[in-house]
């Protein structure tokens, strides 16, 4: 026994094999305790020792596999991750040691190993060796099937006819490997049943190339190894299950290689219809082609074609809908009596977002509807309610009266529908108990991204209760924060740099902070902090105010905070600040400098409140009066176009062209520079924002609440991030923009330019957030559509915004019912799209504009360049939609 353990420790696998082979089952079981003890010992070794002990691990793995006599225990030992090293597993030795076991035992172990998803691919050679000679079926788990497919694809043999040389592995053709594998007939059907396709199935460029899986599976069907029907049924069923487009490509390629007969296609007609309706676009296109072939062969009845059409015409892909309308036209021309079945199906295209497809479907109906088809005409008139306003008038001439309960065809009675502006919630801290304060602080201690409302409420409650009864507050906080390392009585002084704002005040209440660490003279961060990144500067202001409040808790407690917002967005009403300053004067309290400076930045600028502020006859009152009149007004930003590259010259290994973009710069704010605490000075310096800076993520709520009454300045700071979302692959700045629109202060040129840039963002979620911001401004009557249109025109000319992305955003805005608002800003941007060389998506943008005009009918002058575009010949989308918009504008103007 000691000899075996010595061999295992020495990593002598050959000696381990020789020592175990003559042992009986009982003698092998007797070795397990010491082998298990050695395994536990190895687990305690550090990584350096385990790296040197790889031979020991391999020998221990071999010995344990051979000594376990129960199949479950043996499989568990063999599959153990802690007994594996980074090298390829040795299959020959364990297979030889286990070859003498009962065939049923070996098959049981093999199936148990195949059920372990994490290790089945590594153990595949051993599993096959254990199954050899057992006559047991192969495992059918997903992992084993994937491993079998991979091993079959990359299989080798060692046959070498060259004499005098050692045989070397050579790649074995897939066809030979499948023919020689006894489990091929059993495992091939499982290729269509696994949750995900085996990766090795897709290792081909051309599916018809011999030696690749699609071609070889078709060959198996030809020679009868696998029934052709099994391949066809399995493939269709796998496609019906759905999945990612890349995962389904193999199965559609296999169908092409199988080259189905007409009878085989007809047998699965219902399946092709289901795929055409719900499958990803490439798969649906293949199904549509198959059904088209059945129609041309006379094997697709009119009722099945109608069923297919009702599903396909509902899809958003224009290519599929266009092909389906062509197929319907062929069917209607082949047998006019089928119109009673096919024309109602054609009407499904009346609800498609693309008006060109609506028009094509309406023309198809007009071409095949007969004068005496009264019942059919009534049914089609009901479906025609989905058409756009202009087409609805055409349909009314063809089909008769069309119900229009919303009154959308009557542009004179059009009424704009805008979403309601977000309601503001008031912050209330007065009168709330210590228990409520403690509950909120304990919750925020475990929250990564608290809201402004939660943070500010917690700070004010802690300050109020610390001023009234600090011992009682500390007694309540201690058990609630028992899981915080800094709250323990033996923890000593905590480091303020590692605590959030509520935690800072809670630590001060508990006496866990050193006042020297909170001194304003103690730098929050290293030299130069906040000089280059505005987001760091904003965070520094928030941190400095919390440290100041914590220091006052320890030295001179404040009765409450001055800068606590009135509303959840961060805005502070002037009368609330006046009330608090009056209470401070009555109690003889000295305002904290950072807290008062933050209050000034948050207060709503109302010149009518200046007189009451000046009447306080205090220094803070006079500063507030000046801030409410002239001092608080920020200077307008300056604007210029930059063609400097915003980042690396390459993008994903390729040259990235430089795109001109608009840059705004905030001028210096001298009052902030001279009269505010030093920590606020970076907010008053000239700044354009910081490209390639990601500090907004997760902190945008706290940052926006620093200047909730200065959307213009914050829009300048945000613009570089939005420009990155439009020009590059950046994402996420749109969410900040939608929140920025809900704040206070003027909605000037900077905010409008930010919204315009966001409407052209690359990613849909950023465009959607920009639409939200636009609708918020419109609902609050703060949107200047002419200014927004001019900004969009300039961005389109520069290439910062692409027409197709703007079209998507504008369509989303119009779909909310804001047709007049959408047209108002599109009208100013269209001249840039109708220039000499319209960009990709110009026709799509014109289609959205035409939709808006047809719904709201505002009339007005034609955008510059529209008349020449409408006069173009041809049926391109640009020319078609230009004519449509021209007609809509001239019709409403004439009316």
Short mmCIF file of N, CA, C and O in Angstrom, two decimals, residues 52-97:
data_model
loop_
_atom_site.label_atom_id
_atom_site.label_comp_id
_atom_site.label_asym_id
_atom_site.label_seq_id
_atom_site.Cartn_x
_atom_site.Cartn_y
_atom_site.Cartn_z
N UNK A 52 3.83 22.29 -9.68
CA UNK A 52 4.91 21.31 -9.75
C UNK A 52 4.39 19.89 -9.55
O UNK A 52 5.14 18.93 -9.78
N UNK A 53 3.16 19.74 -9.09
CA UNK A 53 2.65 18.42 -8.73
C UNK A 53 1.71 17.85 -9.78
O UNK A 53 0.90 16.98 -9.48
N UNK A 54 1.79 18.31 -11.02
CA UNK A 54 0.91 17.78 -12.06
C UNK A 54 1.08 16.27 -12.24
O UNK A 54 0.09 15.55 -12.40
N UNK A 55 2.29 15.73 -12.23
CA UNK A 55 2.41 14.26 -12.34
C UNK A 55 1.70 13.54 -11.19
O UNK A 55 1.10 12.48 -11.39
N UNK A 56 1.76 14.12 -9.97
CA UNK A 56 1.07 13.50 -8.84
C UNK A 56 -0.44 13.49 -9.07
O UNK A 56 -1.12 12.50 -8.77
N UNK A 57 -0.96 14.59 -9.59
CA UNK A 57 -2.41 14.65 -9.85
C UNK A 57 -2.82 13.59 -10.87
O UNK A 57 -3.85 12.92 -10.70
N UNK A 58 -2.06 13.42 -11.93
CA UNK A 58 -2.41 12.42 -12.95
C UNK A 58 -2.35 11.01 -12.38
O UNK A 58 -3.22 10.17 -12.65
N UNK A 59 -1.34 10.73 -11.57
CA UNK A 59 -1.23 9.40 -10.97
C UNK A 59 -2.35 9.15 -9.97
O UNK A 59 -2.91 8.05 -9.89
N UNK A 60 -2.70 10.18 -9.17
CA UNK A 60 -3.78 10.03 -8.20
C UNK A 60 -5.11 9.84 -8.92
O UNK A 60 -5.95 9.03 -8.49
N UNK A 61 -5.32 10.58 -10.00
CA UNK A 61 -6.55 10.42 -10.77
C UNK A 61 -6.66 9.00 -11.32
O UNK A 61 -7.73 8.37 -11.25
N UNK A 62 -5.59 8.47 -11.82
CA UNK A 62 -5.58 7.11 -12.36
C UNK A 62 -5.84 6.08 -11.27
O UNK A 62 -6.68 5.17 -11.43
N UNK A 63 -5.18 6.23 -10.13
CA UNK A 63 -5.34 5.25 -9.05
C UNK A 63 -6.75 5.26 -8.49
O UNK A 63 -7.35 4.20 -8.25
N UNK A 64 -7.31 6.43 -8.28
CA UNK A 64 -8.65 6.50 -7.72
C UNK A 64 -9.69 5.94 -8.67
O UNK A 64 -10.65 5.27 -8.25
N UNK A 65 -9.55 6.21 -9.99
CA UNK A 65 -10.49 5.67 -10.96
C UNK A 65 -10.48 4.15 -10.96
O UNK A 65 -11.53 3.50 -11.09
N UNK A 66 -9.30 3.57 -10.77
CA UNK A 66 -9.20 2.12 -10.81
C UNK A 66 -9.64 1.46 -9.52
O UNK A 66 -10.09 0.31 -9.51
N UNK A 67 -9.54 2.17 -8.39
CA UNK A 67 -9.84 1.56 -7.10
C UNK A 67 -11.31 1.68 -6.71
O UNK A 67 -11.78 0.93 -5.84
N UNK A 68 -12.06 2.62 -7.27
CA UNK A 68 -13.48 2.71 -6.96
C UNK A 68 -14.23 1.58 -7.65
O UNK A 68 -14.08 1.37 -8.86
N UNK A 69 -15.03 0.88 -6.90
CA UNK A 69 -15.77 -0.25 -7.46
C UNK A 69 -17.23 0.08 -7.75
O UNK A 69 -17.91 -0.66 -8.45
N UNK A 70 -17.73 1.18 -7.22
CA UNK A 70 -19.09 1.61 -7.52
C UNK A 70 -19.09 2.54 -8.71
O UNK A 70 -18.24 3.44 -8.83
N UNK A 71 -20.02 2.38 -9.68
CA UNK A 71 -20.00 3.23 -10.88
C UNK A 71 -20.20 4.70 -10.58
O UNK A 71 -19.57 5.55 -11.20
N UNK A 72 -21.08 5.05 -9.63
CA UNK A 72 -21.31 6.46 -9.31
C UNK A 72 -20.05 7.09 -8.72
O UNK A 72 -19.65 8.20 -9.11
N UNK A 73 -19.40 6.38 -7.77
CA UNK A 73 -18.19 6.92 -7.16
C UNK A 73 -17.06 7.00 -8.17
O UNK A 73 -16.28 7.97 -8.17
N UNK A 74 -16.94 6.00 -9.04
CA UNK A 74 -15.88 6.02 -10.04
C UNK A 74 -16.07 7.20 -11.00
O UNK A 74 -15.12 7.91 -11.34
N UNK A 75 -17.31 7.41 -11.46
CA UNK A 75 -17.58 8.53 -12.37
C UNK A 75 -17.31 9.86 -11.69
O UNK A 75 -16.77 10.79 -12.30
N UNK A 76 -17.68 9.99 -10.42
CA UNK A 76 -17.44 11.23 -9.69
C UNK A 76 -15.95 11.51 -9.57
O UNK A 76 -15.51 12.67 -9.72
N UNK A 77 -15.16 10.47 -9.29
CA UNK A 77 -13.70 10.65 -9.17
C UNK A 77 -13.09 11.03 -10.53
O UNK A 77 -12.27 11.94 -10.62
N UNK A 78 -13.50 10.33 -11.57
CA UNK A 78 -12.92 10.59 -12.89
C UNK A 78 -13.24 12.02 -13.35
O UNK A 78 -12.40 12.69 -13.95
N UNK A 79 -14.45 12.51 -13.06
CA UNK A 79 -14.87 13.84 -13.53
C UNK A 79 -14.45 14.97 -12.61
O UNK A 79 -14.73 16.13 -12.91
N UNK A 80 -13.79 14.67 -11.49
CA UNK A 80 -13.45 15.71 -10.51
C UNK A 80 -12.55 16.77 -11.14
O UNK A 80 -11.54 16.45 -11.76
N UNK A 81 -12.91 18.05 -10.95
CA UNK A 81 -12.13 19.14 -11.53
C UNK A 81 -10.82 19.36 -10.78
O UNK A 81 -9.85 19.83 -11.37
N UNK A 82 -10.78 19.05 -9.50
CA UNK A 82 -9.56 19.31 -8.73
C UNK A 82 -8.46 18.30 -9.03
O UNK A 82 -7.32 18.47 -8.59
N UNK A 83 -8.78 17.23 -9.78
CA UNK A 83 -7.77 16.23 -10.14
C UNK A 83 -7.29 16.40 -11.58
O UNK A 83 -6.61 15.53 -12.10
N UNK A 84 -7.64 17.51 -12.17
CA UNK A 84 -7.26 17.75 -13.56
C UNK A 84 -6.16 18.79 -13.63
O UNK A 84 -6.13 19.72 -12.84
N UNK A 85 -5.28 18.63 -14.61
CA UNK A 85 -4.27 19.65 -14.87
C UNK A 85 -4.54 20.24 -16.25
O UNK A 85 -5.54 19.94 -16.90
N UNK A 86 -3.65 21.07 -16.71
CA UNK A 86 -3.87 21.76 -17.98
C UNK A 86 -3.53 20.93 -19.20
O UNK A 86 -3.73 21.40 -20.32
N UNK A 87 -3.07 19.70 -19.03
CA UNK A 87 -2.67 18.89 -20.17
C UNK A 87 -3.80 17.98 -20.61
O UNK A 87 -4.77 17.75 -19.90
N UNK A 88 -3.68 17.46 -21.82
CA UNK A 88 -4.69 16.55 -22.37
C UNK A 88 -4.77 15.29 -21.52
O UNK A 88 -3.75 14.73 -21.09
N UNK A 89 -6.00 14.83 -21.29
CA UNK A 89 -6.19 13.65 -20.43
C UNK A 89 -5.64 12.39 -21.09
O UNK A 89 -5.75 12.20 -22.30
N UNK A 90 -5.04 11.53 -20.25
CA UNK A 90 -4.54 10.24 -20.72
C UNK A 90 -5.70 9.24 -20.69
O UNK A 90 -6.28 8.97 -19.63
N UNK A 91 -6.06 8.72 -21.86
CA UNK A 91 -7.19 7.80 -21.96
C UNK A 91 -6.74 6.34 -21.90
O UNK A 91 -7.45 5.50 -21.34
N UNK A 92 -5.58 6.03 -22.43
CA UNK A 92 -5.17 4.63 -22.58
C UNK A 92 -5.04 3.92 -21.24
O UNK A 92 -5.54 2.79 -21.06
N UNK A 93 -4.37 4.52 -20.25
CA UNK A 93 -4.13 3.85 -18.99
C UNK A 93 -5.42 3.59 -18.21
O UNK A 93 -5.65 2.46 -17.77
N UNK A 94 -6.28 4.61 -17.97
CA UNK A 94 -7.50 4.29 -17.24
C UNK A 94 -8.40 3.33 -18.00
O UNK A 94 -9.06 2.47 -17.40
N UNK A 95 -8.43 3.44 -19.34
CA UNK A 95 -9.24 2.50 -20.12
C UNK A 95 -8.73 1.08 -19.96
O UNK A 95 -9.51 0.12 -19.84
N UNK A 96 -7.41 0.92 -19.93
CA UNK A 96 -6.84 -0.42 -19.77
C UNK A 96 -7.12 -0.98 -18.39
O UNK A 96 -7.43 -2.17 -18.23
N UNK A 97 -7.05 -0.16 -17.34
CA UNK A 97 -7.32 -0.63 -15.99
C UNK A 97 -8.79 -0.99 -15.80
O UNK A 97 -9.11 -1.88 -15.01
#
